[in-house]
Structures are given as structure tokens and as C-alpha cells.
Amino acid sequence: MSNTLDRSESAAETHSVDLEQGFLDKIESETKIEPKDWMPDAYRKTLIRQIAQHAHSEVVGMQPEGNWITRAPTLHRKIGLLAKVQDECGHGLYLYSAAETLGTSREELVTALHEGRMKYSSIFNYPTLTWADIGAIGWLVDGAAIVNQISLCRTSYGPYARAMVRICKEESFHQRQGFGIMVTLAEGTVDQKAMAQDALSRWWWPSLMMFGPHDSDSAHTQSSTTWKIKRQSNDELRQRFVDITVPQAEHLGLKLPDPDLRWNADRGHYDFGEIDWDEFWRVVKGGGPCHLQRMATRKAAHENGRWVREAAAVYANKQRTNQQAA
Ligand SMILES: [Fe+2]
Ligand SMILES: [Fe+2]
């Protein structure tokens, strides 16, 4: 009896070793992992956490900008901002759908956010004080998101990678509309230029923080790199963003709030100062000035939309029953 048990246990072990090897071979050969493929539990969990956090960020990120739709200075700007905020909602939808292919549900993920068990990007815990903040967010926050997300278009999990391809196309529109706002302000009156400078000075460091902790302090970097969920490290992506953005600030005639920022010819990159990591961790842990307000608005929106979800479910049921009867 115990021999049979030993044999079946070792057969199961061999089987799981084969499965794991098959999974690693796919990763190695750049074949995408698809929802029905075998995958290690930790890979599944890492992806659910990352994709859900990303989805939550898209949805909560609608708040600081939605705040300015009614106050946009022209009809043209209002249409652009409205389209952008709607895009972010769509990004949330693609991403929740991608997460659902891993065996979780949108309901579960949204509940986890509302109960504080899941996070969204801490950048959205900062307030939008002036119209120039809308320019700075589009230019810097969406700009940083693009750098991150271009890299994720090649992530190993198929549904996530495909969602990223669609999202990146829209993010580049967001980045350009934000930069367009900054150009108008920077070329405007003295007050408008000062408003643009003030927004840049407040959003620069939080934008750099969007790439996360240094590689040496990042808990998830190692396994995410092995499984090709992440193709480039936090520090590499942050450097790329700085290199792209510094010439854009020069074009605007605005000053980046970093006395240590300078071109390093030996490295072929810009050197820049150290992030205030105390502020980073404080905001990540929910200490940002707007965290409570963002969560209260999110939960209220969820409650206010309950009747729509219920009505849609009743309608879908009715359609199904009618189709079965026909
Ligand atoms: Fe987005
Ligand atoms: Fe965006």
C-alpha cells in the first residue's frame, strides 16, 4: 500500500516538474502564456495583484482629472479631457477583464480595493489645484505610464500584453493633449507660464516615484523578471523617462525642480537627484493628501451604480430566457 502511495506521489511530482518545465520553456521561447495554460501559483498571484492594481489606478485616476472637466478653459479642451477620462475608464475595463482570465472576478477585486487590501497608484493621491495640473498630468503622469506600459506590451501573459497594446495607443494621445496644454500655458502670459511652472514643480517628483522603489528595494523584481512579467527594471524605466522628458521641459522653457539634474556624457544619460523615499512610502501607505477623499468617492460611485449593474443583470437574464424559449 505504502509502495503504491509512494509511486503515485512520485508520479505526481514528475508530472508537476514537467508542467513547470513546459511553462519555463514557453517563457524562454517568448511564447505567450494563455489563460488555459498551466502556470505556477505564484505567477498567477503576481499577475492578479499587478493587473488589478493597474486597473484600480486607471479607475481612481479618473478622479483628479474628472474634477476639471466642468472648468476646462475652452470647449476644445473640455472635449479632449472628457475623451481622456473616458479612455481611462476603458483601460480599467480591459484590465479587469484581463485579470478575470486568471480566475478571479471584478467583484472580488473591487471589494479588495474598497476594503484597503489592494492598492492603486499613489500618484492619484495628490490634488489637482489648477488647470495647469491637467497639462502636467497628461504630459508627465501619462508620459511615465507610457514608458512603463510600452515595456509591458511584451509581458509574458497574453491577455495582459494585448490589453497593453490598445492602452498604449490611447496613452500617447493623453500625453500629447497634456503637453499641448503645457505648450499653450508656457507660451502664454507671465501668470500662465508661472502656473505651468508651479504644476511642473509639484508633479515632477511624484512622477518619478511612479516607477516604484529602487531595484535593490523592490520585493517583486526578481521573480517578475525571471517570468518576463517585467522586462525592464524600475530604475531603467525611470532613467528612460527622465531622458525623454528633460528635453521636453527645455522646449517649454520650464525648469525641472532638481538641482542635481545634468547630462552625463560618460553614461549617455541624465543624472538626477535622489527621490524623497520617506514621502514615497508615506503616500504608498495611504498618507497622500487625497487618499481618503479618493476612496470615499470611489465607494460612493460603486454604490450609486449598483442599480445599473442589477438592471443589466436582469436584462441579460431576460434575453437568455427569451432566446432559450425561441
Ligand atoms: Fe490609462
Ligand atoms: Fe492615460
Tab-separated table of C-alpha atoms and ligand atoms in Angstrom:
chain	number	residue	atom	x	y	z
A	1	MET	CA	0.000	0.000	0.000
A	2	SER	CA	2.690	2.440	1.017
A	3	ASN	CA	4.645	1.491	-2.131
A	4	THR	CA	1.635	2.346	-4.319
A	5	LEU	CA	1.300	5.650	-2.496
A	6	ASP	CA	4.998	6.411	-2.954
A	7	ARG	CA	4.731	5.595	-6.648
A	8	SER	CA	1.674	7.807	-7.194
A	9	GLU	CA	3.256	10.637	-5.210
A	10	SER	CA	6.408	10.500	-7.245
A	11	ALA	CA	4.351	10.306	-10.477
A	12	ALA	CA	2.515	13.456	-9.398
A	13	GLU	CA	5.838	15.122	-8.625
A	14	THR	CA	7.236	14.191	-12.049
A	15	HIS	CA	4.057	15.497	-13.639
A	16	SER	CA	4.331	18.860	-11.883
A	17	VAL	CA	8.055	19.111	-12.751
A	18	ASP	CA	7.098	18.507	-16.418
A	19	LEU	CA	4.410	21.167	-16.243
A	20	GLU	CA	6.782	23.660	-14.694
A	21	GLN	CA	9.443	22.883	-17.304
A	22	GLY	CA	6.888	23.323	-20.112
A	23	PHE	CA	5.913	26.695	-18.637
A	24	LEU	CA	9.554	27.846	-18.363
A	25	ASP	CA	10.250	26.669	-21.940
A	26	LYS	CA	7.397	28.840	-23.187
A	27	ILE	CA	8.708	31.843	-21.280
A	28	GLU	CA	12.203	31.188	-22.650
A	29	SER	CA	10.983	30.926	-26.256
A	30	GLU	CA	8.841	34.089	-25.968
A	31	THR	CA	5.583	32.146	-26.397
A	32	LYS	CA	2.799	33.963	-24.541
A	33	ILE	CA	1.206	32.202	-21.575
A	34	GLU	CA	-2.552	31.960	-22.173
A	35	PRO	CA	-5.397	31.608	-19.620
A	36	LYS	CA	-5.823	27.828	-20.014
A	37	ASP	CA	-2.095	27.055	-19.850
A	38	TRP	CA	-0.607	25.607	-16.685
A	39	MET	CA	1.200	28.275	-14.632
A	40	PRO	CA	2.796	28.341	-11.166
A	41	ASP	CA	0.524	29.682	-8.435
A	42	ALA	CA	2.964	32.469	-7.629
A	43	TYR	CA	2.940	33.626	-11.294
A	44	ARG	CA	-0.869	33.718	-11.246
A	45	LYS	CA	-0.942	35.601	-7.918
A	46	THR	CA	1.704	38.124	-9.011
A	47	LEU	CA	-0.224	38.855	-12.189
A	48	ILE	CA	-3.571	39.219	-10.433
A	49	ARG	CA	-2.005	41.647	-7.958
A	50	GLN	CA	-0.234	43.658	-10.649
A	51	ILE	CA	-3.072	43.772	-13.202
A	52	ALA	CA	-5.683	44.592	-10.552
A	53	GLN	CA	-3.527	47.344	-9.078
A	54	HIS	CA	-3.143	48.716	-12.580
A	55	ALA	CA	-6.925	48.518	-13.208
A	56	HIS	CA	-7.692	50.250	-9.900
A	57	SER	CA	-5.218	53.019	-10.824
A	58	GLU	CA	-6.954	53.656	-14.149
A	59	VAL	CA	-10.328	53.969	-12.438
A	60	VAL	CA	-9.260	56.023	-9.395
A	61	GLY	CA	-7.098	58.125	-11.757
A	62	MET	CA	-10.281	59.439	-13.365
A	63	GLN	CA	-10.996	61.476	-10.230
A	64	PRO	CA	-8.256	64.136	-10.166
A	65	GLU	CA	-8.899	64.950	-13.824
A	66	GLY	CA	-12.668	64.490	-13.862
A	67	ASN	CA	-12.553	67.247	-11.269
A	68	TRP	CA	-11.577	69.701	-14.070
A	69	ILE	CA	-13.980	68.716	-16.871
A	70	THR	CA	-16.507	71.420	-15.993
A	71	ARG	CA	-13.735	74.004	-15.569
A	72	ALA	CA	-11.733	73.360	-18.746
A	73	PRO	CA	-10.990	76.759	-20.335
A	74	THR	CA	-12.410	76.060	-23.833
A	75	LEU	CA	-14.850	73.662	-25.470
A	76	HIS	CA	-11.945	72.082	-27.341
A	77	ARG	CA	-10.075	71.400	-24.081
A	78	LYS	CA	-13.244	70.112	-22.457
A	79	ILE	CA	-13.822	67.580	-25.260
A	80	GLY	CA	-10.189	66.448	-25.096
A	81	LEU	CA	-10.258	65.982	-21.330
A	82	LEU	CA	-13.630	64.240	-21.387
A	83	ALA	CA	-12.342	61.786	-24.014
A	84	LYS	CA	-9.216	61.148	-21.969
A	85	VAL	CA	-11.104	60.447	-18.740
A	86	GLN	CA	-13.434	58.076	-20.624
A	87	ASP	CA	-10.376	56.298	-22.066
A	88	GLU	CA	-9.058	55.725	-18.535
A	89	CYS	CA	-12.350	54.083	-17.608
A	90	GLY	CA	-11.979	51.830	-20.675
A	91	HIS	CA	-8.419	50.955	-19.611
A	92	GLY	CA	-9.793	49.846	-16.254
A	93	LEU	CA	-12.290	47.641	-18.063
A	94	TYR	CA	-9.675	45.962	-20.331
A	95	LEU	CA	-7.504	45.311	-17.296
A	96	TYR	CA	-10.235	43.913	-15.024
A	97	SER	CA	-11.138	41.613	-17.931
A	98	ALA	CA	-7.505	40.524	-18.285
A	99	ALA	CA	-7.373	39.809	-14.529
A	100	GLU	CA	-10.589	37.784	-14.733
A	101	THR	CA	-8.919	35.360	-17.182
A	102	LEU	CA	-6.724	34.334	-14.228
A	103	GLY	CA	-9.680	33.008	-12.266
A	104	THR	CA	-10.689	35.974	-10.147
A	105	SER	CA	-13.708	38.262	-10.596
A	106	ARG	CA	-14.117	42.004	-10.947
A	107	GLU	CA	-16.382	41.949	-7.891
A	108	GLU	CA	-13.635	40.343	-5.789
A	109	LEU	CA	-11.005	42.819	-6.966
A	110	VAL	CA	-13.170	45.880	-6.454
A	111	THR	CA	-14.116	44.662	-2.960
A	112	ALA	CA	-10.422	44.191	-2.151
A	113	LEU	CA	-9.736	47.794	-3.218
A	114	HIS	CA	-12.638	49.131	-1.171
A	115	GLU	CA	-11.543	47.188	1.896
A	116	GLY	CA	-7.990	48.508	1.576
A	117	ARG	CA	-6.489	45.073	0.748
A	118	MET	CA	-5.374	46.240	-2.697
A	119	LYS	CA	-3.716	49.477	-3.773
A	120	TYR	CA	-3.835	51.910	-6.663
A	121	SER	CA	-1.002	54.105	-7.894
A	122	SER	CA	-0.077	56.639	-5.208
A	123	ILE	CA	0.259	59.396	-7.837
A	124	PHE	CA	-3.521	59.862	-7.670
A	125	ASN	CA	-3.327	60.825	-4.005
A	126	TYR	CA	-2.047	64.273	-4.984
A	127	PRO	CA	-4.531	67.104	-5.604
A	128	THR	CA	-5.151	68.919	-8.915
A	129	LEU	CA	-5.003	72.560	-7.843
A	130	THR	CA	-5.008	74.473	-11.150
A	131	TRP	CA	-5.779	73.905	-14.841
A	132	ALA	CA	-2.016	73.554	-15.442
A	133	ASP	CA	-2.128	70.373	-13.332
A	134	ILE	CA	-4.197	68.777	-16.096
A	135	GLY	CA	-1.402	69.619	-18.538
A	136	ALA	CA	1.268	68.333	-16.170
A	137	ILE	CA	-0.626	65.090	-15.518
A	138	GLY	CA	-1.124	64.347	-19.222
A	139	TRP	CA	2.479	65.185	-20.024
A	140	LEU	CA	4.223	63.600	-17.020
A	141	VAL	CA	1.880	61.030	-15.467
A	142	ASP	CA	0.621	59.614	-18.755
A	143	GLY	CA	4.161	60.015	-20.121
A	144	ALA	CA	5.531	57.887	-17.266
A	145	ALA	CA	2.691	55.411	-17.748
A	146	ILE	CA	3.634	55.021	-21.429
A	147	VAL	CA	7.266	54.246	-20.609
A	148	ASN	CA	6.104	51.569	-18.178
A	149	GLN	CA	3.383	50.201	-20.416
A	150	ILE	CA	5.380	50.053	-23.674
A	151	SER	CA	7.632	47.678	-21.791
A	152	LEU	CA	4.564	45.686	-20.641
A	153	CYS	CA	3.351	45.178	-24.249
A	154	ARG	CA	5.969	42.395	-24.266
A	155	THR	CA	4.975	40.894	-20.917
A	156	SER	CA	4.682	37.100	-20.877
A	157	TYR	CA	0.963	36.811	-20.101
A	158	GLY	CA	-1.027	37.083	-23.366
A	159	PRO	CA	-4.215	38.887	-22.244
A	160	TYR	CA	-2.204	41.483	-20.271
A	161	ALA	CA	0.175	42.112	-23.175
A	162	ARG	CA	-2.701	42.547	-25.638
A	163	ALA	CA	-4.560	44.937	-23.317
A	164	MET	CA	-1.355	46.994	-23.091
A	165	VAL	CA	-1.087	47.374	-26.867
A	166	ARG	CA	-4.516	49.017	-27.023
A	167	ILE	CA	-3.912	51.087	-23.902
A	168	CYS	CA	-0.579	52.466	-25.139
A	169	LYS	CA	-2.162	53.856	-28.303
A	170	GLU	CA	-4.583	55.864	-26.180
A	171	GLU	CA	-1.935	56.892	-23.649
A	172	SER	CA	0.071	58.578	-26.376
A	173	PHE	CA	-2.981	60.745	-27.192
A	174	HIS	CA	-3.206	61.601	-23.468
A	175	GLN	CA	0.454	62.541	-23.301
A	176	ARG	CA	0.124	64.816	-26.327
A	177	GLN	CA	-3.004	66.563	-25.083
A	178	GLY	CA	-1.233	67.215	-21.759
A	179	PHE	CA	1.899	68.515	-23.457
A	180	GLY	CA	-0.311	70.673	-25.712
A	181	ILE	CA	-1.839	72.309	-22.630
A	182	MET	CA	1.653	72.972	-21.226
A	183	VAL	CA	2.820	74.499	-24.547
A	184	THR	CA	-0.162	76.886	-24.585
A	185	LEU	CA	0.457	77.957	-20.984
A	186	ALA	CA	4.236	78.228	-21.372
A	187	GLU	CA	3.772	80.472	-24.422
A	188	GLY	CA	1.025	82.488	-22.719
A	189	THR	CA	1.061	85.351	-20.228
A	190	VAL	CA	3.528	85.615	-17.357
A	191	ASP	CA	0.848	84.285	-14.999
A	192	GLN	CA	0.075	81.337	-17.272
A	193	LYS	CA	3.749	80.425	-17.536
A	194	ALA	CA	4.087	80.663	-13.742
A	195	MET	CA	1.074	78.375	-13.385
A	196	ALA	CA	2.704	75.832	-15.731
A	197	GLN	CA	5.965	76.048	-13.773
A	198	ASP	CA	4.185	75.559	-10.460
A	199	ALA	CA	2.386	72.456	-11.768
A	200	LEU	CA	5.636	71.013	-13.136
A	201	SER	CA	7.404	71.684	-9.827
A	202	ARG	CA	4.702	69.808	-7.900
A	203	TRP	CA	4.257	66.836	-10.299
A	204	TRP	CA	7.879	66.124	-11.251
A	205	TRP	CA	8.956	64.124	-8.194
A	206	PRO	CA	5.678	62.191	-7.786
A	207	SER	CA	6.009	61.217	-11.479
A	208	LEU	CA	9.491	59.785	-10.854
A	209	MET	CA	8.056	57.890	-7.873
A	210	MET	CA	5.573	56.170	-10.215
A	211	PHE	CA	8.324	53.748	-11.275
A	212	GLY	CA	8.468	52.359	-7.755
A	213	PRO	CA	11.353	51.746	-5.347
A	214	HIS	CA	14.965	51.254	-6.421
A	215	ASP	CA	15.560	47.798	-7.901
A	216	SER	CA	17.550	46.881	-4.785
A	217	ASP	CA	14.499	47.660	-2.576
A	218	SER	CA	11.804	46.158	-4.783
A	219	ALA	CA	10.265	42.985	-3.364
A	220	HIS	CA	8.850	41.751	-6.672
A	221	THR	CA	11.605	42.481	-9.180
A	222	GLN	CA	13.435	39.127	-9.167
A	223	SER	CA	10.605	36.672	-9.905
A	224	SER	CA	8.830	39.145	-12.187
A	225	THR	CA	11.994	39.386	-14.288
A	226	THR	CA	12.552	35.617	-14.407
A	227	TRP	CA	8.992	35.107	-15.624
A	228	LYS	CA	9.285	38.050	-18.026
A	229	ILE	CA	6.271	39.762	-16.462
A	230	LYS	CA	8.599	42.740	-16.177
A	231	ARG	CA	11.099	43.244	-18.990
A	232	GLN	CA	12.946	46.252	-17.597
A	233	SER	CA	13.679	47.258	-14.021
A	234	ASN	CA	12.163	50.224	-12.141
A	235	ASP	CA	15.435	52.160	-12.295
A	236	GLU	CA	15.935	51.519	-16.034
A	237	LEU	CA	12.419	52.714	-16.812
A	238	ARG	CA	12.777	55.783	-14.568
A	239	GLN	CA	16.027	56.715	-16.328
A	240	ARG	CA	14.345	56.346	-19.713
A	241	PHE	CA	11.524	58.656	-18.615
A	242	VAL	CA	13.987	61.300	-17.359
A	243	ASP	CA	15.978	61.118	-20.615
A	244	ILE	CA	12.828	61.619	-22.701
A	245	THR	CA	11.298	64.349	-20.530
A	246	VAL	CA	14.213	66.711	-19.819
A	247	PRO	CA	14.436	67.977	-23.458
A	248	GLN	CA	10.647	68.456	-23.463
A	249	ALA	CA	10.886	70.687	-20.361
A	250	GLU	CA	13.672	72.637	-22.094
A	251	HIS	CA	11.434	73.074	-25.133
A	252	LEU	CA	8.757	74.540	-22.853
A	253	GLY	CA	11.290	76.867	-21.231
A	254	LEU	CA	10.399	75.464	-17.808
A	255	LYS	CA	12.733	74.396	-15.038
A	256	LEU	CA	12.744	70.933	-13.505
A	257	PRO	CA	12.909	71.173	-9.690
A	258	ASP	CA	16.129	69.208	-9.305
A	259	PRO	CA	19.494	70.953	-8.717
A	260	ASP	CA	21.339	67.677	-9.360
A	261	LEU	CA	19.916	67.192	-12.834
A	262	ARG	CA	22.602	67.284	-15.520
A	263	TRP	CA	23.662	65.484	-18.684
A	264	ASN	CA	26.293	62.826	-18.076
A	265	ALA	CA	28.207	62.336	-21.324
A	266	ASP	CA	30.025	59.243	-19.996
A	267	ARG	CA	26.807	57.418	-19.224
A	268	GLY	CA	24.869	58.906	-22.138
A	269	HIS	CA	22.039	59.681	-19.699
A	270	TYR	CA	20.863	62.469	-17.428
A	271	ASP	CA	21.944	62.196	-13.793
A	272	PHE	CA	19.249	63.228	-11.358
A	273	GLY	CA	18.763	63.730	-7.636
A	274	GLU	CA	17.501	61.274	-5.051
A	275	ILE	CA	13.770	60.800	-4.596
A	276	ASP	CA	12.350	61.609	-1.158
A	277	TRP	CA	11.701	57.977	-0.238
A	278	ASP	CA	10.055	58.906	3.068
A	279	GLU	CA	7.387	60.768	1.135
A	280	PHE	CA	7.130	57.861	-1.336
A	281	TRP	CA	6.421	55.278	1.393
A	282	ARG	CA	4.142	57.629	3.304
A	283	VAL	CA	1.967	58.153	0.204
A	284	VAL	CA	2.098	54.455	-0.812
A	285	LYS	CA	0.776	53.593	2.650
A	286	GLY	CA	-2.212	55.892	2.138
A	287	GLY	CA	-0.754	59.067	3.620
A	288	GLY	CA	-1.242	61.164	0.453
A	289	PRO	CA	-3.301	64.319	0.854
A	290	CYS	CA	-6.289	62.953	-1.105
A	291	HIS	CA	-6.349	59.233	-0.250
A	292	LEU	CA	-9.439	59.294	1.981
A	293	GLN	CA	-11.327	61.520	-0.438
A	294	ARG	CA	-10.431	59.279	-3.428
A	295	MET	CA	-11.605	56.142	-1.642
A	296	ALA	CA	-14.832	57.750	-0.398
A	297	THR	CA	-15.662	58.970	-3.932
A	298	ARG	CA	-14.822	55.549	-5.419
A	299	LYS	CA	-17.044	53.682	-2.942
A	300	ALA	CA	-19.906	56.151	-3.418
A	301	ALA	CA	-19.652	55.768	-7.219
A	302	HIS	CA	-19.801	51.985	-6.795
A	303	GLU	CA	-22.897	52.207	-4.587
A	304	ASN	CA	-24.591	54.740	-6.864
A	305	GLY	CA	-24.030	52.425	-9.832
A	306	ARG	CA	-25.476	49.369	-8.102
A	307	TRP	CA	-28.907	49.756	-9.733
A	308	VAL	CA	-27.274	49.871	-13.192
A	309	ARG	CA	-25.426	46.588	-12.566
A	310	GLU	CA	-28.579	44.965	-11.194
A	311	ALA	CA	-30.711	46.201	-14.108
A	312	ALA	CA	-28.114	44.966	-16.630
A	313	ALA	CA	-28.047	41.525	-14.966
A	314	VAL	CA	-31.867	41.274	-15.029
A	315	TYR	CA	-31.915	42.337	-18.684
A	316	ALA	CA	-29.214	39.791	-19.631
A	317	ASN	CA	-31.199	37.053	-17.869
A	318	LYS	CA	-34.364	38.043	-19.677
A	319	GLN	CA	-32.563	37.938	-23.030
A	320	ARG	CA	-31.195	34.486	-22.238
A	321	THR	CA	-34.636	33.163	-21.237
A	322	ASN	CA	-36.201	34.607	-24.404
A	323	GLN	CA	-33.505	33.029	-26.556
A	324	GLN	CA	-33.975	29.632	-24.896
A	325	ALA	CA	-37.777	29.843	-25.374
A	326	ALA	CA	-37.413	30.758	-29.076
B	1	FE	FE	-4.749	54.826	-18.798
B	2	FE	FE	-3.900	57.932	-19.707
